[in-house]
Coordinates of C-alpha atoms and ligand atoms in Angstrom, one line a residue:
M807 CA -0.1 0.1 0.1
K808 CA 2.9 2.5 0.9
D809 CA 4.3 1.7 -2.6
L810 CA 1.1 2.5 -4.2
I811 CA 0.8 5.8 -2.4
L812 CA 4.3 6.7 -3.4
N813 CA 3.8 5.8 -7.0
V814 CA 0.7 8.2 -7.2
Q815 CA 2.7 10.9 -5.4
N816 CA 5.3 10.7 -8.1
E817 CA 2.6 10.7 -10.7
I818 CA 1.1 13.9 -9.3
A819 CA 4.5 15.5 -9.3
A820 CA 5.2 14.4 -12.9
F821 CA 1.8 15.5 -14.4
A822 CA 2.3 18.4 -16.7
I823 CA -0.6 20.9 -16.5
T824 CA -0.3 23.4 -19.4
D825 CA -3.8 24.5 -20.2
N826 CA -7.5 24.2 -18.9
Q827 CA -7.8 20.8 -20.7
S828 CA -4.8 19.2 -18.9
L829 CA -5.9 20.8 -15.6
E830 CA -9.3 19.0 -16.1
A831 CA -7.6 15.8 -16.9
F832 CA -5.5 16.1 -13.8
R833 CA -8.6 16.7 -11.7
I834 CA -10.5 13.7 -13.1
Y835 CA -7.4 11.4 -12.9
F836 CA -6.4 12.2 -9.2
L837 CA -9.4 13.8 -7.5
G838 CA -12.4 12.6 -9.5
S839 CA -14.9 10.2 -8.1
K840 CA -13.3 7.3 -9.9
G841 CA -9.8 8.9 -9.6
K842 CA -6.7 7.5 -8.0
T843 CA -7.2 9.0 -4.5
K844 CA -10.7 7.6 -4.3
E845 CA -9.4 4.3 -5.4
L846 CA -6.8 4.1 -2.8
F847 CA -9.0 5.3 0.0
G848 CA -11.3 2.4 -1.1
E849 CA -8.4 0.0 -0.4
L850 CA -7.9 1.3 3.1
K851 CA -10.4 -1.3 4.3
S852 CA -8.0 -4.1 3.5
V853 CA -5.2 -2.5 5.4
P854 CA -4.5 -4.3 8.8
N855 CA -6.0 -2.3 11.7
E856 CA -2.8 -1.4 13.4
Q857 CA -1.6 0.3 10.1
K858 CA -4.8 2.0 9.4
K859 CA -4.2 5.3 11.2
E860 CA -0.8 5.8 9.5
V861 CA -1.9 4.9 6.0
G862 CA -5.1 7.1 6.4
Q863 CA -2.7 10.1 7.2
Q864 CA -0.6 9.3 4.2
L865 CA -3.7 9.2 2.0
N866 CA -5.0 12.4 3.3
E867 CA -1.6 14.1 2.6
L868 CA -1.7 12.6 -0.9
R869 CA -5.1 14.0 -1.6
K870 CA -4.0 17.4 -0.3
T871 CA -0.9 17.4 -2.5
A872 CA -3.2 16.8 -5.6
E873 CA -5.6 19.5 -4.5
D874 CA -2.9 22.0 -3.9
K875 CA -1.4 21.4 -7.2
F876 CA -4.8 21.7 -8.8
E877 CA -5.5 25.0 -7.1
L878 CA -2.2 26.5 -7.9
F879 CA -2.4 25.8 -11.6
K880 CA -6.1 26.7 -11.7
E881 CA -5.3 30.2 -10.3
S882 CA -2.2 30.8 -12.6
L883 CA -4.0 29.7 -15.7
A884 CA -7.0 32.1 -14.7
S885 CA -4.6 35.0 -14.2
S886 CA -2.6 34.4 -17.4
Q887 CA -6.0 34.3 -19.2
E888 CA -6.9 37.7 -17.7
D889 CA -3.6 39.1 -19.0
A890 CA -4.3 37.9 -22.4
N891 CA -7.9 39.2 -22.4
S892 CA -6.8 42.6 -21.1
L893 CA -4.1 43.1 -23.7
D894 CA -5.1 46.3 -25.5
L895 CA -2.7 46.9 -28.4
S896 CA -4.0 50.3 -28.9
R897 CA -3.0 51.6 -25.5
P898 CA -0.1 54.2 -25.4
G899 CA 3.1 52.7 -24.3
D900 CA 5.0 53.4 -21.0
S901 CA 7.7 55.9 -21.8
D902 CA 11.1 55.5 -20.4
E903 CA 12.2 58.5 -18.2
I904 CA 15.2 60.1 -19.8
G905 CA 17.7 61.5 -17.3
A906 CA 18.6 65.0 -17.2
R907 CA 22.1 66.8 -16.9
H908 CA 22.9 68.3 -13.7
P909 CA 22.9 72.1 -13.9
L910 CA 26.5 72.3 -12.7
S911 CA 27.6 69.9 -15.4
L912 CA 25.6 72.0 -17.9
V913 CA 27.5 75.3 -16.9
R914 CA 30.9 73.5 -16.6
S915 CA 30.5 72.3 -20.1
E916 CA 29.5 75.7 -21.5
I917 CA 32.4 77.3 -19.7
I918 CA 34.8 74.6 -21.1
E919 CA 33.4 75.1 -24.6
I920 CA 33.7 78.9 -24.5
F921 CA 37.5 78.7 -23.5
S922 CA 38.2 75.9 -25.8
R923 CA 37.1 78.1 -28.7
I924 CA 40.1 80.5 -27.9
G925 CA 42.6 77.5 -27.5
Y926 CA 42.4 76.7 -23.9
T927 CA 43.0 73.0 -22.9
V928 CA 41.4 71.2 -19.9
S929 CA 43.6 70.1 -17.0
E930 CA 42.6 68.0 -14.1
G931 CA 44.4 67.1 -10.8
P932 CA 44.0 65.3 -7.5
E933 CA 41.3 66.6 -5.0
I934 CA 43.7 65.5 -2.0
E935 CA 46.7 67.9 -2.3
D936 CA 49.9 68.6 -0.4
D937 CA 50.8 71.7 1.0
W938 CA 53.1 72.7 -1.8
H939 CA 50.5 72.5 -4.6
N940 CA 47.7 74.0 -2.7
F941 CA 49.6 76.8 -0.9
S942 CA 53.4 77.1 -0.8
A943 CA 54.0 77.1 -4.6
L944 CA 51.2 79.7 -4.9
N945 CA 53.0 82.2 -2.6
F946 CA 50.9 81.8 0.6
P947 CA 53.2 82.8 3.4
P948 CA 53.3 80.2 6.2
E949 CA 51.1 82.1 8.5
H950 CA 48.4 82.9 6.0
P951 CA 45.0 82.6 7.5
A952 CA 43.6 80.4 4.7
R953 CA 45.8 77.5 5.8
D954 CA 44.0 77.7 9.2
M955 CA 41.7 74.9 10.3
Q956 CA 38.8 77.2 9.6
D957 CA 39.1 77.0 5.9
T958 CA 40.9 73.9 5.1
F959 CA 40.1 70.3 5.7
F960 CA 43.3 68.8 6.7
I961 CA 43.9 65.1 6.3
E962 CA 47.3 64.9 7.7
K963 CA 49.1 67.6 9.7
G964 CA 52.8 68.0 10.2
E965 CA 55.6 67.3 7.7
N966 CA 53.6 65.4 5.1
E967 CA 50.7 67.8 5.3
M968 CA 47.8 66.6 3.1
A969 CA 44.5 68.5 2.6
L970 CA 41.4 68.5 0.4
R971 CA 42.3 71.2 -2.1
T972 CA 40.6 74.6 -1.5
H973 CA 40.9 75.7 -4.9
T974 CA 41.9 74.3 -8.4
S975 CA 44.8 76.7 -8.6
S976 CA 46.8 73.6 -7.3
V977 CA 46.1 72.0 -10.8
Q978 CA 47.8 75.0 -12.4
V979 CA 50.9 74.7 -10.4
R980 CA 51.1 71.1 -11.7
V981 CA 50.7 72.2 -15.2
M982 CA 53.4 74.9 -14.9
E983 CA 55.8 72.4 -13.2
N984 CA 55.2 69.8 -16.1
S985 CA 55.1 71.9 -19.2
T986 CA 56.8 74.9 -20.9
P987 CA 55.0 77.9 -22.1
P988 CA 53.0 78.9 -24.0
I989 CA 50.4 77.5 -21.5
R990 CA 46.6 78.1 -22.0
T991 CA 44.6 75.9 -19.8
I992 CA 41.5 75.7 -17.5
S993 CA 41.1 73.4 -14.6
P994 CA 37.4 72.6 -13.7
G995 CA 36.9 70.6 -10.5
R996 CA 35.6 70.2 -7.0
V997 CA 37.0 72.0 -4.1
Y998 CA 36.5 71.9 -0.3
R999 CA 36.4 74.5 2.4
N1000 CA 35.5 74.1 6.1
E1001 CA 32.4 76.2 6.2
A1002 CA 28.9 75.7 7.8
I1003 CA 26.4 74.5 5.2
S1004 CA 23.8 77.1 4.5
A1005 CA 21.9 78.6 1.5
R1006 CA 25.0 80.6 0.7
A1007 CA 27.9 78.5 1.6
H1008 CA 28.8 74.8 1.3
C1009 CA 31.7 72.7 2.5
F1010 CA 32.4 71.8 -1.1
F1011 CA 31.8 73.5 -4.4
H1012 CA 33.2 73.6 -7.9
Q1013 CA 35.5 75.9 -9.7
V1014 CA 36.9 76.6 -13.1
E1015 CA 40.2 78.4 -12.9
G1016 CA 42.1 79.5 -15.9
L1017 CA 45.8 80.2 -16.7
Y1018 CA 47.5 81.9 -19.6
I1019 CA 51.4 82.1 -19.7
D1020 CA 53.5 83.3 -22.7
K1021 CA 55.8 86.1 -23.6
N1022 CA 54.5 89.6 -23.3
V1023 CA 51.0 88.7 -21.8
S1024 CA 49.5 91.9 -20.3
F1025 CA 46.6 92.9 -18.0
A1026 CA 44.9 94.0 -21.3
D1027 CA 44.9 90.3 -22.5
L1028 CA 43.3 89.3 -19.3
K1029 CA 40.6 92.0 -19.5
Q1030 CA 39.7 91.2 -23.1
T1031 CA 39.6 87.6 -22.4
L1032 CA 37.3 88.0 -19.5
L1033 CA 35.0 90.3 -21.6
Y1034 CA 34.8 87.8 -24.4
F1035 CA 33.9 85.0 -21.8
A1036 CA 31.2 87.2 -20.1
Q1037 CA 29.6 88.0 -23.3
E1038 CA 29.6 84.4 -24.6
L1039 CA 28.1 83.3 -21.4
F1040 CA 25.7 86.1 -20.5
G1041 CA 25.0 87.6 -23.8
D1042 CA 26.5 90.3 -26.2
K1043 CA 25.3 93.1 -23.9
A1044 CA 27.2 92.0 -20.8
Q1045 CA 29.7 94.3 -19.6
I1046 CA 32.4 93.7 -17.0
R1047 CA 34.1 95.9 -14.4
M1048 CA 37.3 95.3 -12.3
R1049 CA 37.9 96.1 -8.8
P1050 CA 41.4 95.9 -7.1
S1051 CA 41.8 93.0 -4.8
Y1052 CA 44.4 90.7 -3.2
F1053 CA 45.4 87.1 -3.8
P1054 CA 48.8 85.8 -2.7
F1055 CA 49.4 84.3 -6.2
T1056 CA 48.5 87.3 -8.5
E1057 CA 49.8 90.8 -8.6
P1058 CA 48.0 93.0 -9.3
S1059 CA 44.8 91.2 -8.5
A1060 CA 41.1 92.1 -9.2
E1061 CA 37.6 90.9 -8.6
V1062 CA 35.5 91.0 -11.7
D1063 CA 31.7 92.0 -11.8
V1064 CA 29.4 91.5 -14.7
S1065 CA 26.5 93.7 -15.4
C1066 CA 23.4 92.3 -13.8
T1067 CA 21.8 89.9 -16.3
I1068 CA 18.6 89.8 -14.3
C1069 CA 17.5 93.5 -14.2
N1070 CA 19.6 94.7 -17.1
S1071 CA 21.8 96.7 -14.6
K1072 CA 18.7 98.6 -13.4
G1073 CA 19.0 97.3 -9.9
C1074 CA 17.3 94.4 -8.3
N1075 CA 17.6 92.2 -5.2
V1076 CA 20.0 89.8 -6.8
C1077 CA 22.5 92.5 -7.5
K1078 CA 21.6 94.4 -4.3
Y1079 CA 20.6 97.4 -6.4
S1080 CA 24.1 98.0 -7.6
G1081 CA 23.6 96.8 -11.2
W1082 CA 26.7 94.4 -10.9
L1083 CA 27.2 90.9 -9.9
E1084 CA 30.6 89.5 -8.6
I1085 CA 31.6 86.5 -10.6
L1086 CA 35.4 85.8 -10.4
G1087 CA 38.8 86.7 -9.1
C1088 CA 41.9 87.2 -11.3
G1089 CA 45.2 88.8 -11.7
M1090 CA 48.7 88.7 -13.2
V1091 CA 50.6 85.5 -12.0
D1092 CA 52.9 86.6 -9.2
P1093 CA 56.7 86.3 -10.6
N1094 CA 57.3 84.2 -7.2
V1095 CA 54.7 81.6 -8.4
L1096 CA 56.3 81.4 -11.9
E1097 CA 59.8 80.9 -10.3
A1098 CA 58.4 78.4 -7.8
C1099 CA 57.1 76.4 -10.7
G1100 CA 60.3 76.4 -12.9
I1101 CA 59.3 79.3 -15.2
D1102 CA 61.6 82.2 -15.9
S1103 CA 59.7 85.3 -14.8
K1104 CA 62.0 87.6 -16.7
V1105 CA 61.0 85.9 -19.9
Y1106 CA 57.4 84.9 -19.3
S1107 CA 54.3 86.6 -17.7
G1108 CA 50.8 85.5 -17.4
F1109 CA 47.3 85.8 -16.0
A1110 CA 45.1 83.6 -13.9
F1111 CA 41.5 83.7 -13.0
G1112 CA 39.1 81.6 -10.9
M1113 CA 35.3 81.4 -10.6
G1114 CA 32.7 79.2 -8.9
I1115 CA 30.5 77.1 -11.0
E1116 CA 27.5 77.3 -8.5
R1117 CA 27.7 81.1 -8.5
I1118 CA 27.5 81.2 -12.3
A1119 CA 24.8 78.6 -12.4
Q1120 CA 23.0 80.6 -9.7
L1121 CA 23.0 83.5 -11.9
K1122 CA 22.1 81.7 -15.0
Y1123 CA 19.3 79.6 -13.6
K1124 CA 18.3 82.0 -10.6
V1125 CA 18.8 79.3 -8.0
N1126 CA 18.9 80.9 -4.5
D1127 CA 19.9 78.0 -2.3
L1128 CA 23.3 76.4 -2.8
R1129 CA 22.2 73.2 -1.1
L1130 CA 19.8 72.3 -3.9
Y1131 CA 22.7 71.4 -6.1
S1132 CA 23.6 68.4 -3.9
E1133 CA 20.3 67.1 -2.5
N1134 CA 19.6 65.3 -5.7
D1135 CA 15.9 66.1 -5.7
V1136 CA 14.8 64.9 -9.2
R1137 CA 12.2 67.7 -9.4
F1138 CA 14.9 70.3 -9.1
L1139 CA 17.4 68.5 -11.4
K1140 CA 14.9 67.9 -14.2
Q1141 CA 14.4 71.5 -14.9
F1142 CA 17.6 72.4 -16.7
T1143 CA 17.3 70.0 -19.6
P1144 CA 14.6 71.3 -22.1
G1145 CA 12.2 68.7 -23.3
I1146 CA 12.1 66.4 -20.2
Ligands
LIG1285 N1 42.1 80.6 -6.4 C1 41.2 81.7 -6.2 C2 40.0 81.2 -5.2 O1 39.9 80.1 -4.9 C3 40.5 82.4 -7.4 C4 41.6 83.0 -8.3 C5 42.2 82.1 -9.2 C6 41.9 84.2 -8.1 C7 43.2 82.8 -10.0 C8 42.9 84.9 -8.8 C9 43.5 84.1 -9.8 O2 39.2 82.1 -4.8

């Protein structure tokens, strides 16, 4: 009897149910009134009394196995039938969502494009820098406050001082050390400063810095290059003005403002009613920096400039909170690629 039960068990497992017909055949063969389980139950009376309980249990399990398989296939056949019935080929398809470019990537690409049109190459360098490339070669005196813990994230203090770069001027030092003029390059990249995060400041942001070194490079070249840049980026009517400033690595140095593109210089709350927006710092490369990088300052001169990409994107797209750039809210990010 046990063998018979086992055989039927195997038969149940092997029976292939592929459609409603084979499902019905399965039901009749195993669970019908003349089916296998009924037949075996009929033979229970010939089993010796002391085995009846055990065999009875086995038969119940057998019937349950057949019933479970039947129910399972019944349901899955019914639901696939439903799918087939509800297939409506005239319905519009599900469109795939297309990703958008990050506003900072868009602005960075635009800046790179503008400078590449006048012969600038792109240089990159490490985000973890030593003291020499981030500070010393750039004429920062040892006691300069920018080296202070307030502004710089130090990774290692002491002799082998390492820090997260605070500007991409460090990349320009590397370029000057490794090539001979003429040099025309921009260095886009992420920089870090130890600042409390708010709408107007972040502990990291992005810069594009530029460097031009050749014989007879003058302040007039710098001014015209920046005017060209401002007009390419903000439109033909954009004007620039320069205000004297100080950076350890440039002499003379200046801050550059662009005429307010939001109010056409009439005065608004973005330009604080001055008609001008500050966009970058610049100056003639200090001879000390050229010499530190192995360039003869009696033969060569050059200019450098640096701007924050977030700042430019803020003016272009009127974004008033810096934190939005790194929060990855898709609703924010989507807005800058037309057609999405
Ligand atoms: N490195 C400066 C900064 O981080 C920007 C700058 C670059 C200024 C080159 C002058 C010349 O703010």
